[in-house]
XYZ file of C-alpha atoms in Angstrom:
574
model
C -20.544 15.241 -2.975
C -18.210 14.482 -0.349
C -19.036 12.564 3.315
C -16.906 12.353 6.306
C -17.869 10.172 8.992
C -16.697 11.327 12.144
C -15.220 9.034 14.666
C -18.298 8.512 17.150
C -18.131 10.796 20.524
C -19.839 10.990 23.611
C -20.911 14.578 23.611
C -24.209 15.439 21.956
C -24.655 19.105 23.649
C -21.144 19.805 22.497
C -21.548 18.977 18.999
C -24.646 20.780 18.775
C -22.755 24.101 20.127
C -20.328 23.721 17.028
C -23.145 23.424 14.570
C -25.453 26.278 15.987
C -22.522 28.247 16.544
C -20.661 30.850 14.951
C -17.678 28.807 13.840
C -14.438 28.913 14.309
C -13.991 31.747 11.515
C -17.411 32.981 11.592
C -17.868 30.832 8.667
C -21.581 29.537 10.238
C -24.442 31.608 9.118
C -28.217 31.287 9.445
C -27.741 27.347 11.160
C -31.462 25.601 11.495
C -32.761 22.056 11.030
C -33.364 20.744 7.289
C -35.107 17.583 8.596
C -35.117 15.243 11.597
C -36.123 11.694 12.775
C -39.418 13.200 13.482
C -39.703 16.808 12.563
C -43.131 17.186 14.028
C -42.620 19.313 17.551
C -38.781 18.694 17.135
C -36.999 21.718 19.173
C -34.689 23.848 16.864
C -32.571 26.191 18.225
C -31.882 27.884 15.138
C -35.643 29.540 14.749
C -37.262 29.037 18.359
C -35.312 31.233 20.425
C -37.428 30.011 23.655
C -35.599 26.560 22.605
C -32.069 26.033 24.092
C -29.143 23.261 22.836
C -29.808 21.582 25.872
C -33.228 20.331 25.356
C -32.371 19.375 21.688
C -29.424 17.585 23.210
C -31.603 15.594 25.707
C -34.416 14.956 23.868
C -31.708 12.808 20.690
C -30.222 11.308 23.851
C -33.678 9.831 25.160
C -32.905 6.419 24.496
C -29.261 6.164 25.003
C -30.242 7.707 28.684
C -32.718 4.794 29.117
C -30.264 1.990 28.389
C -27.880 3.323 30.637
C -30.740 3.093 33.546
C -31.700 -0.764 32.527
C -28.328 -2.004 31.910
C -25.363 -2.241 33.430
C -22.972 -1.530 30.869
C -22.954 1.873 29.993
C -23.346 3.067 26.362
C -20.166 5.690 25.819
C -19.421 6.590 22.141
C -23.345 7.420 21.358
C -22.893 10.435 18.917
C -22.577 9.612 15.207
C -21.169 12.562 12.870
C -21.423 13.014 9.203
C -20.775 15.992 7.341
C -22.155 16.243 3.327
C -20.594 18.871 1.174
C -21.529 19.650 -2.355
C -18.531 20.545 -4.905
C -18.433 24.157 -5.537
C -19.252 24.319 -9.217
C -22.569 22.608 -7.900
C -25.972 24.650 -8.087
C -27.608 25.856 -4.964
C -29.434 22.943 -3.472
C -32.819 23.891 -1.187
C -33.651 23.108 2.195
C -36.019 20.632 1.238
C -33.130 18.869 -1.115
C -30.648 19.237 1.528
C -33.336 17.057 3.684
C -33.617 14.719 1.544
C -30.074 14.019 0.804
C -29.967 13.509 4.477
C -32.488 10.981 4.911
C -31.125 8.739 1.969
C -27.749 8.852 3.709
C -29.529 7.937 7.342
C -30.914 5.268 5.798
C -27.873 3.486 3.959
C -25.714 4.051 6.847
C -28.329 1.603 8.941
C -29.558 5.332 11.251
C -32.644 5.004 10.035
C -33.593 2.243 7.506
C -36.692 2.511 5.282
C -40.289 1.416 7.603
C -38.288 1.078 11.052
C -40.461 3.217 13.558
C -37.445 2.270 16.314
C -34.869 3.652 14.496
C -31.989 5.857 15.838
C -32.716 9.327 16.219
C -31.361 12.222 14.111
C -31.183 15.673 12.625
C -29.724 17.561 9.983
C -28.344 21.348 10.136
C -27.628 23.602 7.743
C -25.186 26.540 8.419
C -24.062 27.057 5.361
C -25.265 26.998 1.597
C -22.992 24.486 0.699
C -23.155 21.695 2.939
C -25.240 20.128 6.063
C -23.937 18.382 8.926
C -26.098 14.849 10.281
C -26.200 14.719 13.779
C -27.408 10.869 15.248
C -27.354 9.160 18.341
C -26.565 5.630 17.924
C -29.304 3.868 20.675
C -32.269 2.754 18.754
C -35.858 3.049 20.432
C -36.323 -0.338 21.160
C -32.663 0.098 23.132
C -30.484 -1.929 20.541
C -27.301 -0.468 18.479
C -27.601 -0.022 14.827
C -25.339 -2.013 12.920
C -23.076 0.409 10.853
C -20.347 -2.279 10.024
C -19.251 -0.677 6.449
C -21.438 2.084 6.534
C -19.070 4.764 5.059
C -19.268 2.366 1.659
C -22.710 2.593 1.880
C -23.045 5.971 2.718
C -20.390 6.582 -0.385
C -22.279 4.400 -3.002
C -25.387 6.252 -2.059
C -23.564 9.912 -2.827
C -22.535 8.185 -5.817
C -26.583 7.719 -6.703
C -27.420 10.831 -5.160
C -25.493 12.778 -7.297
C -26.649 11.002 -10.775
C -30.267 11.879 -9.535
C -29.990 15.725 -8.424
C -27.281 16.895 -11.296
C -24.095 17.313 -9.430
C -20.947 16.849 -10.066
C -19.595 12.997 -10.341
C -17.205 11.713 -7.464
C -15.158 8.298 -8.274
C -16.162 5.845 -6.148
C -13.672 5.213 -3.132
C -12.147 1.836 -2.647
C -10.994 2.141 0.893
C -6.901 2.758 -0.252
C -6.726 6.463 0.231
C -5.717 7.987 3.213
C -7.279 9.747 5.277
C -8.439 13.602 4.747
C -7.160 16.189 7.449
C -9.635 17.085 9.869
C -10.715 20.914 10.688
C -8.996 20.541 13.702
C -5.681 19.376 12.255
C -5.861 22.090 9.331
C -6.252 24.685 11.715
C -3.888 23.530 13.811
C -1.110 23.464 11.575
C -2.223 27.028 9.945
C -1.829 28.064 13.629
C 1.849 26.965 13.928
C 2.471 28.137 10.970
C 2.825 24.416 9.092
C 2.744 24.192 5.969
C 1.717 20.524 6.091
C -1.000 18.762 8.556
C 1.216 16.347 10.371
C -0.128 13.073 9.633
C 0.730 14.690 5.446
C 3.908 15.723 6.690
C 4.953 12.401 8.596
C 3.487 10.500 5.353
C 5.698 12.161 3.410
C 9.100 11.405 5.484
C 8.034 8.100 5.743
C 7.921 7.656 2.050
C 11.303 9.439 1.548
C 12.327 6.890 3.941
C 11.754 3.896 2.423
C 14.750 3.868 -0.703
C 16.847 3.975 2.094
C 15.819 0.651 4.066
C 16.019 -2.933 3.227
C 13.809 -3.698 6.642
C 11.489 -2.197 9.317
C 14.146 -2.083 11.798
C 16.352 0.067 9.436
C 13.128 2.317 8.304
C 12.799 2.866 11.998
C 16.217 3.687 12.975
C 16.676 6.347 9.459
C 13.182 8.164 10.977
C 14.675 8.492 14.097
C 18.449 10.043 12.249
C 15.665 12.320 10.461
C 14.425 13.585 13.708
C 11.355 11.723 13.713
C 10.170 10.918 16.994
C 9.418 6.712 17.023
C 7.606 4.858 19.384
C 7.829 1.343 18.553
C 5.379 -1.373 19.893
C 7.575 -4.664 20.854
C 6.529 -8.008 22.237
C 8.082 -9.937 25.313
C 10.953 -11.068 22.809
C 11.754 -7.993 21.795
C 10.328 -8.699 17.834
C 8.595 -5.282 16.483
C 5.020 -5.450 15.981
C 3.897 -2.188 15.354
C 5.005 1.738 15.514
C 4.034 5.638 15.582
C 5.093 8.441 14.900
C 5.317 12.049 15.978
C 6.490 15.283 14.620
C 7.991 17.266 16.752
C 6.378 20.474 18.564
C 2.897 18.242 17.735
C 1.224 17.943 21.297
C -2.098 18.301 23.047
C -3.627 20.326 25.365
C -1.920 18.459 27.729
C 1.108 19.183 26.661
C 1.949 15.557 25.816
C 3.825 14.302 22.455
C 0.944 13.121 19.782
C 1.794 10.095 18.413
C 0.210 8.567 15.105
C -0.001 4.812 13.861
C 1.438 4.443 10.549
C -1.890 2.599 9.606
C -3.652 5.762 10.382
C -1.205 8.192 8.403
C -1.911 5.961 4.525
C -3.209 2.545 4.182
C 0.044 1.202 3.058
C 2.217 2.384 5.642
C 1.376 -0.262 8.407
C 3.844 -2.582 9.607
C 2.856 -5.422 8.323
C 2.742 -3.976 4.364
C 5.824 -1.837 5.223
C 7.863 -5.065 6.089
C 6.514 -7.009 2.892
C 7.596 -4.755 0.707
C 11.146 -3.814 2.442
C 11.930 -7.490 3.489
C 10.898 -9.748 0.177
C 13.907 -11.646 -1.333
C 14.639 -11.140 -4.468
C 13.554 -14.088 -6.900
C 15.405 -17.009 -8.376
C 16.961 -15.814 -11.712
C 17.583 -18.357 -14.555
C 21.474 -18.794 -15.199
C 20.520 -18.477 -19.196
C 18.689 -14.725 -18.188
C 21.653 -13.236 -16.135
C 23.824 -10.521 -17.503
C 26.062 -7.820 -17.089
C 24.300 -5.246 -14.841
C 24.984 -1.637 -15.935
C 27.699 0.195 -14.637
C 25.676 2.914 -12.689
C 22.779 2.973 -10.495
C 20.623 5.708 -12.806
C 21.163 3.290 -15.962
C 20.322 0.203 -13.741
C 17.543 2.136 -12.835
C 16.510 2.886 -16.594
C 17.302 -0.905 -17.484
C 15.045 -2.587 -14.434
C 11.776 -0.166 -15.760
C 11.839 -1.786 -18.753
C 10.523 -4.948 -16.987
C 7.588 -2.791 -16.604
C 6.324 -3.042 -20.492
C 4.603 -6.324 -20.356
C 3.929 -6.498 -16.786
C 1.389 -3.463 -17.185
C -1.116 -4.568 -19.820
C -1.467 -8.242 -18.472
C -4.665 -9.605 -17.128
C -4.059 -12.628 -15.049
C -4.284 -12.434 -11.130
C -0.790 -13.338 -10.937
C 0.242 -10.784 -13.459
C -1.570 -8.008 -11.767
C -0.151 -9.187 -8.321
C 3.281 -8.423 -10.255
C 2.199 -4.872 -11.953
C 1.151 -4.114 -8.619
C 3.938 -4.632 -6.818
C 5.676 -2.975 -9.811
C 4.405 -0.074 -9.374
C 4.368 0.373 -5.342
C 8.156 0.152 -6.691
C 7.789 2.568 -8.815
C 6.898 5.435 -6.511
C 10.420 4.772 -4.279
C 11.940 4.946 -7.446
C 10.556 8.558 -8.333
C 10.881 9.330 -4.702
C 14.952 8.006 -5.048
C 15.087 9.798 -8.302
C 13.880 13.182 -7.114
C 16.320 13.056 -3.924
C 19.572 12.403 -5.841
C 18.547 14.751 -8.942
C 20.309 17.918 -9.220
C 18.575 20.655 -7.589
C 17.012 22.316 -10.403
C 15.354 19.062 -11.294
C 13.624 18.156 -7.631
C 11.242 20.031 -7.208
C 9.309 18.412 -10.412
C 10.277 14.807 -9.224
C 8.754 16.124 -5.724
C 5.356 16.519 -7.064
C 5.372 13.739 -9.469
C 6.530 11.592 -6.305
C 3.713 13.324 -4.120
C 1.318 12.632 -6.719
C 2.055 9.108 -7.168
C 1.677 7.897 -4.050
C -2.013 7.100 -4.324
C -1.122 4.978 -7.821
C 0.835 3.104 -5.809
C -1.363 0.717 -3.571
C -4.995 -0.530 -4.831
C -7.069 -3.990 -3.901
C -4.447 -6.053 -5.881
C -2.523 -7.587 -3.542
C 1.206 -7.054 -4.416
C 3.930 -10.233 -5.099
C 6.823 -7.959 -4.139
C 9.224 -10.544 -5.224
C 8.435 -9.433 -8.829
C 9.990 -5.695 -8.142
C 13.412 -6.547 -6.567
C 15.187 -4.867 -9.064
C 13.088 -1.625 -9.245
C 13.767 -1.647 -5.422
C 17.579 -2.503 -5.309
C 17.859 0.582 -8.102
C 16.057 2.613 -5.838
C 18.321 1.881 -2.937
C 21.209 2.244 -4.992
C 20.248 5.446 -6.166
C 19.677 6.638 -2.643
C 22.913 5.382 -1.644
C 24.765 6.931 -4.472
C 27.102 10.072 -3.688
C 27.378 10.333 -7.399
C 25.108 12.391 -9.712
C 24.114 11.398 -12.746
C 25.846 13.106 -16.335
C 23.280 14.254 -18.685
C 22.145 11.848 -20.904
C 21.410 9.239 -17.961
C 19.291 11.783 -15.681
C 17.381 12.019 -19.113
C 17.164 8.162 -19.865
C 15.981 7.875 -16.554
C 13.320 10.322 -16.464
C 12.042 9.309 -19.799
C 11.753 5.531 -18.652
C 10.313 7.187 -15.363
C 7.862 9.065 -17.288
C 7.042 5.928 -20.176
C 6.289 3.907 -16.591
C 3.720 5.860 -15.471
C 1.975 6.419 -18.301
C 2.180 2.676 -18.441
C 0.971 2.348 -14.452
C -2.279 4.615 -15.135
C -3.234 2.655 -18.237
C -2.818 -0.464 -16.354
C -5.061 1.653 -13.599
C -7.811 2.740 -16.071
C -7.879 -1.176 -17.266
C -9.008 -2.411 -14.182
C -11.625 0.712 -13.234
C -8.881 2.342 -10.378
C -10.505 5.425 -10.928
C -8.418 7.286 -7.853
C -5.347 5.615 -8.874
C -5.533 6.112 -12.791
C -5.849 10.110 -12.095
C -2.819 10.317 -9.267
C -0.627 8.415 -12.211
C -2.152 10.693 -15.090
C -1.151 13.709 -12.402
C 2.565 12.261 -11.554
C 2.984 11.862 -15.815
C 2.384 15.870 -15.856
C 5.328 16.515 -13.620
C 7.632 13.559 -15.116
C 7.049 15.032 -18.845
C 8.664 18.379 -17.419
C 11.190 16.971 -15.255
C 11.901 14.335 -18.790
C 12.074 17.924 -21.106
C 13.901 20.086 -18.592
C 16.735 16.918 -18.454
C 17.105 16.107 -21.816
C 16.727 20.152 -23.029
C 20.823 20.207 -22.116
C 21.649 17.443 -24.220
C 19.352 18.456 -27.025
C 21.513 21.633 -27.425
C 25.111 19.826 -27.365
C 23.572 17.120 -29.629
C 22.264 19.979 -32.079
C 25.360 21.898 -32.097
C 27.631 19.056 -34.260
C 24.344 17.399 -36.474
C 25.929 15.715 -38.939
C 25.819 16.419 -42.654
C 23.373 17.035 -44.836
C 24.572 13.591 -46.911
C 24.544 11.384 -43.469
C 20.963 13.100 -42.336
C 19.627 11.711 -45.955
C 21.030 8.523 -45.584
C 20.183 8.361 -41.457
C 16.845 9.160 -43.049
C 16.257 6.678 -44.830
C 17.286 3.954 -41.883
C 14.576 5.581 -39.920
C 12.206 4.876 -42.838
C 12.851 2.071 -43.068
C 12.668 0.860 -38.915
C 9.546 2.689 -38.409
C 7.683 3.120 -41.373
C 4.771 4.486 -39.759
C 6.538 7.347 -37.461
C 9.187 8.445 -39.646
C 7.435 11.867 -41.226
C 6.383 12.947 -37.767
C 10.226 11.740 -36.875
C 11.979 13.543 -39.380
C 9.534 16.469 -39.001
C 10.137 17.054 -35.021
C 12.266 20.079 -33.930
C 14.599 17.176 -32.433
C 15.184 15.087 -35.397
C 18.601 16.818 -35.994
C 20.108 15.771 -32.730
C 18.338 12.457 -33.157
C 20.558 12.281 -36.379
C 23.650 12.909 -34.139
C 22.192 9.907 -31.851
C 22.600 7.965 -34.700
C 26.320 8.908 -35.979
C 27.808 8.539 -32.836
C 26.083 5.109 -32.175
C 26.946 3.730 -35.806
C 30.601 5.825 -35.386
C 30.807 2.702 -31.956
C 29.511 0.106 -33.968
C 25.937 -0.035 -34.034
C 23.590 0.055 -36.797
C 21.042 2.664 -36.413
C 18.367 0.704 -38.500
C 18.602 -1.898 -35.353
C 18.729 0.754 -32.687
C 15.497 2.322 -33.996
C 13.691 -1.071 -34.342
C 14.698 -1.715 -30.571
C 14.046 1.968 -29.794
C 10.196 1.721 -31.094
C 9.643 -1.599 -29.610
C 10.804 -0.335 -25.923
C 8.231 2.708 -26.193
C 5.418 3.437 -28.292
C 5.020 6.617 -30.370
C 1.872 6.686 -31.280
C 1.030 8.857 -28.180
C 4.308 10.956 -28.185
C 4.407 14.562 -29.281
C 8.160 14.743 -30.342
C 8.761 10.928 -31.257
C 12.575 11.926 -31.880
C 12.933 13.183 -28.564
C 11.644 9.728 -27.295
C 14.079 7.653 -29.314
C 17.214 10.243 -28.060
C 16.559 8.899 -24.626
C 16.389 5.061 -25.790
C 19.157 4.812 -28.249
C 21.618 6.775 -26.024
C 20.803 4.429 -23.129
C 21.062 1.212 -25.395
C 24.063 2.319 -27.126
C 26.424 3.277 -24.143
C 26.984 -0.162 -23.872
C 29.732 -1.817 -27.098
C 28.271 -2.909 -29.998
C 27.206 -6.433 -30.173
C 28.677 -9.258 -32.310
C 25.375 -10.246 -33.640
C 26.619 -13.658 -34.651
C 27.993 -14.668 -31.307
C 24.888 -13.678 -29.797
C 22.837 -15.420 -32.267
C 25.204 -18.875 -31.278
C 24.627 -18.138 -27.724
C 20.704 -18.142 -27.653
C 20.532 -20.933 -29.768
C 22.405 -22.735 -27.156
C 20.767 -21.818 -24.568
C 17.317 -22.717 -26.323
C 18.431 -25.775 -27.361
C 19.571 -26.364 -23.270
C 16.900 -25.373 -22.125
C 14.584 -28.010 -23.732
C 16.894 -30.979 -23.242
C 18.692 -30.906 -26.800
C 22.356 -31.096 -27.325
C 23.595 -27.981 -27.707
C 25.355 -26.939 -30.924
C 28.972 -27.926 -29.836
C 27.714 -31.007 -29.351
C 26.780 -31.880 -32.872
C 29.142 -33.513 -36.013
C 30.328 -30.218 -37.537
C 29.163 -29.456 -41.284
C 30.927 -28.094 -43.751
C 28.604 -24.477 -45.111
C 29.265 -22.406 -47.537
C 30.571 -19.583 -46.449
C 28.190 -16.764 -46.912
C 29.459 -12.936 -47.870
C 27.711 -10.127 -45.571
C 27.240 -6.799 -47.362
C 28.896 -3.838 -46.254
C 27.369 -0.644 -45.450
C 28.908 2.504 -47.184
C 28.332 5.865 -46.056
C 28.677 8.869 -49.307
């Protein structure tokens, strides 16, 4: 069951002429009153034809028509709106159900609490099988306003009960992050221009392209504007930004005059404040014994920084959820990023999972953005890149992208985000095509040279031997064959494949993948691109660095013993 509050007006007759009215589609049929404030000689319109819209109108506006007489301050914004809708898979609800839907909402919104005979006064009409529209004025009898501070969250916790109670179909329970739905009027006003999008939808979504590209307000501003978007920026005396809107151009009213919108009004997150939080946070202090080489190229940068998203997704601590948060806010640019420099044939899935995402990205966890630097600086880089990505990195990429979100709606589900937990589970649907349509080119090159039947037995047994528990459903996916060739080519460079499958498994779980092999193709041909390792050296370094790091001497530091040396088997290939 879905409710809309309406922003409050100051025409009661007016509203009444939608509701008793034919529509604006003919849509309204058989309109009448379900209930009231005080049904009992209450004039409706709808089946006493000697009864006009006019003397409903006045008689709900009695007491706002009194204050105004008695006081000097006038009482403006009087008329309070709320639509209720049923789903359409729900049963046909009566007149008499319909009224008393309405009165439980009326009395959590604080219309018309339980025992107060100087309540506000109300109705409820009916045009339509499907849903009734409440119609209140907001001067009680005794003259006071009602207080209605937070009464949409009352109003939706009540819908919540309501609907456990007469059968229908279960809503999640809002949290006050989602923006807001299009109105009637701005739905029919874009199907009248011939829009495909609302504006405030469209504007939210050039914002959000925006942002990869910015490393500050002042530069989101300024790449809206290059993008046609028409900016009207709110500055004090010194010139410092403190707020914006937006416009789309060809958007005006009856006037004539450009509409503007408040990014704060277009999503939750887009506000300047948030907006410069995330664009503006420095990048935190990095450990001289955790730096390393970066990768060569933004889209394997971009695959190496999601990997930071593993742990940070399954924590529980307030300051490790302030860090998955912010995580994944970065994660959306970095779809968004992704599915602007992709090849064409692979945007229009990166599109939707981007679109979808959106609403995974902000929740009631406040965000350390510090945490995602790198996230963001691969985003930027990607959307500063004039370079495409070869093969095997668009698929590392969108296999990281994908592993990610299944990781963000888990993290979601963990912590009851019921909205959030479906927009990730939605965005994973798109990323898992996008992730097969990417890697489906390398899968046939890969195929096309498998090695021998004496090097698949032997890779074989490596995978056996790394992950006990996959390998049948390895060896028995379509893809183990060019997993196989994986393997060559990275033992061919140096590697050992018993290692790269180890580090493979650990990255991503396969107990939830239908073609594991296709998983660790992505993995080990991101890990090794890079040259093999001398596993010795790096062995010396870390234990230098640990024994640093707690105030030892380090190695080179101690008398040198004499060992004996120690023989390291060789691996022969038949």
């Amino acid at each position: 069951m879905i409710v809309a509050i309406k922003p409050t007006g100051a025409n009661t007759r007016g509203l009444l002429a939608y509701l008793y009215g034919p529509g604006h589609h003919d849509e309204h049929l058989d309109p009448h009153l379900v209930t009231g404030f005080a049904m009992l000689g209450m004039p409706d319109p709808g089946r006493d034809q000697d009864t006009t819209l006019t003397q409903l109108a006045r008689y709900l506006d009695e007491p706002v028509h009194l204050r105004n007489s008695e006081f000097g301050k006038k009482v403006i914004d009087h008329v309070w709106h709320c639509p209720v809708r049923a789903a359409p898979e729900d049963r046909h609800l009566s007149d008499t159900e319909w009224g008393e839907i309405a009165q439980r909402i009326v009395r959590a919104a604080g219309i018309a609490p339980d025992g107060d005979d100087l309540a506000c006064r109300w109705i409820a009409v009916r045009h339509a099988d499907d849903h009734i529209h409440i119609l209140a004025t907001t001067v009680r009898e005794d003259g006071r306003r009602p207080k209605l501070h937070d009464s949409g969250i009352r109003v939706g916790d009540e819908c919540r009960q309501i609907e456990k109670d007469y059968g229908l179909r279960r809503l999640r329970k809002g949290d006050r992050t989602a923006e807001r739905r299009p109105t009637q009027a701005e739905m029919h006003k874009a199907e009248r221009l011939g829009w495909e999008q609302t504006s405030r939808e469209w504007l939210q979504g050039r914002i959000r392209a925006a942002i990869p590209h910015a490393t500050s307000a002042e530069e989101l501003l300024a790449y809206l504007e290059a993008d046609d978007i028409l900016v009207k920026p709110r500055r004090g005396p010194s010139g410092d930004l403190l707020g914006y809107a937006v416009g789309r151009p060809g958007d005006l009213n009856k006037e004539g005059e450009q509409i503007y919108h408040p990014g704060g009004k277009i999503a939750p997150d887009l506000t300047l404040p948030k907006l410069k939080t995330r664009l503006e946070s420095s990048a935190p202090e990095e450990h001289p014994t955790a730096r390393r080489d970066r990768p060569t190229t933004p889209w394997h940068q971009a695959t190496d920084a999601l990997d930071t998203l593993h742990p940070e997704t399954t924590t529980t601590s307030a300051d490790e959820d302030a860090r998955a948060q912010a995580n994944i806010s970065a994660l959306g640019e970095l779809i968004e990023a992704t599915a602007q420099a992709a090849p064409a044939e692979h945007r229009a899935q990166l599109r939707s999972a981007s679109a979808a995402f959106s609403r995974a990205q902000r929740s009631q966890v406040r965000a350390e953005d510090r945490a995602a630097h790198a996230l963001r600086t691969a985003a930027r880089d990607i959307a500063h890149t004039a370079t495409g990505p070869d093969g095997s990195a668009l698929a590392a990429l969108t296999a990281a992208l994908l592993w990610a979100a299944i990781l963000a709606a888990r993290w979601h589900e963990a912590k009851g985000h019921a909205h959030q937990a479906d927009a990730a589970r939605q965005a994973v649907q798109h990323l898992q095509s996008a992730a097969d349509a990417a890697l489906a080119p390398t899968l046939t090159a890969l195929e096309a040279r498998r090695p021998g039947e004496g090097a698949r037995r032997t890779l074989a047994n490596d995978v056996r031997a790394a992950v006990p528990e996959h390998a049948e459903r390895i060896l028995a996916d379509p893809g183990w064959p060019a997993l196989a060739t994986v393997l060559a080519d990275a033992e061919a460079s140096g590697h050992q494949p018993h290692q790269l499958l180890k580090e493979a498994a650990a990255r991503r779980e396969l107990g939830t993948a239908c073609q594991p092999a296709r998983v660790l193709i992505t993995r080990i041909q991101h890990t090794s691109r890079n040259p093999a390792p001398n596993r010795r050296a790096e062995a010396a370094r870390l234990r230098s660095s640990s024994a640093s790091a707690l105030g030892a001497p380090s190695p080179a530091a101690q008398p040198r013993t004499t060992a004996a040396p120690t023989s390291q088997p060789s691996r022969h290939r038949r």
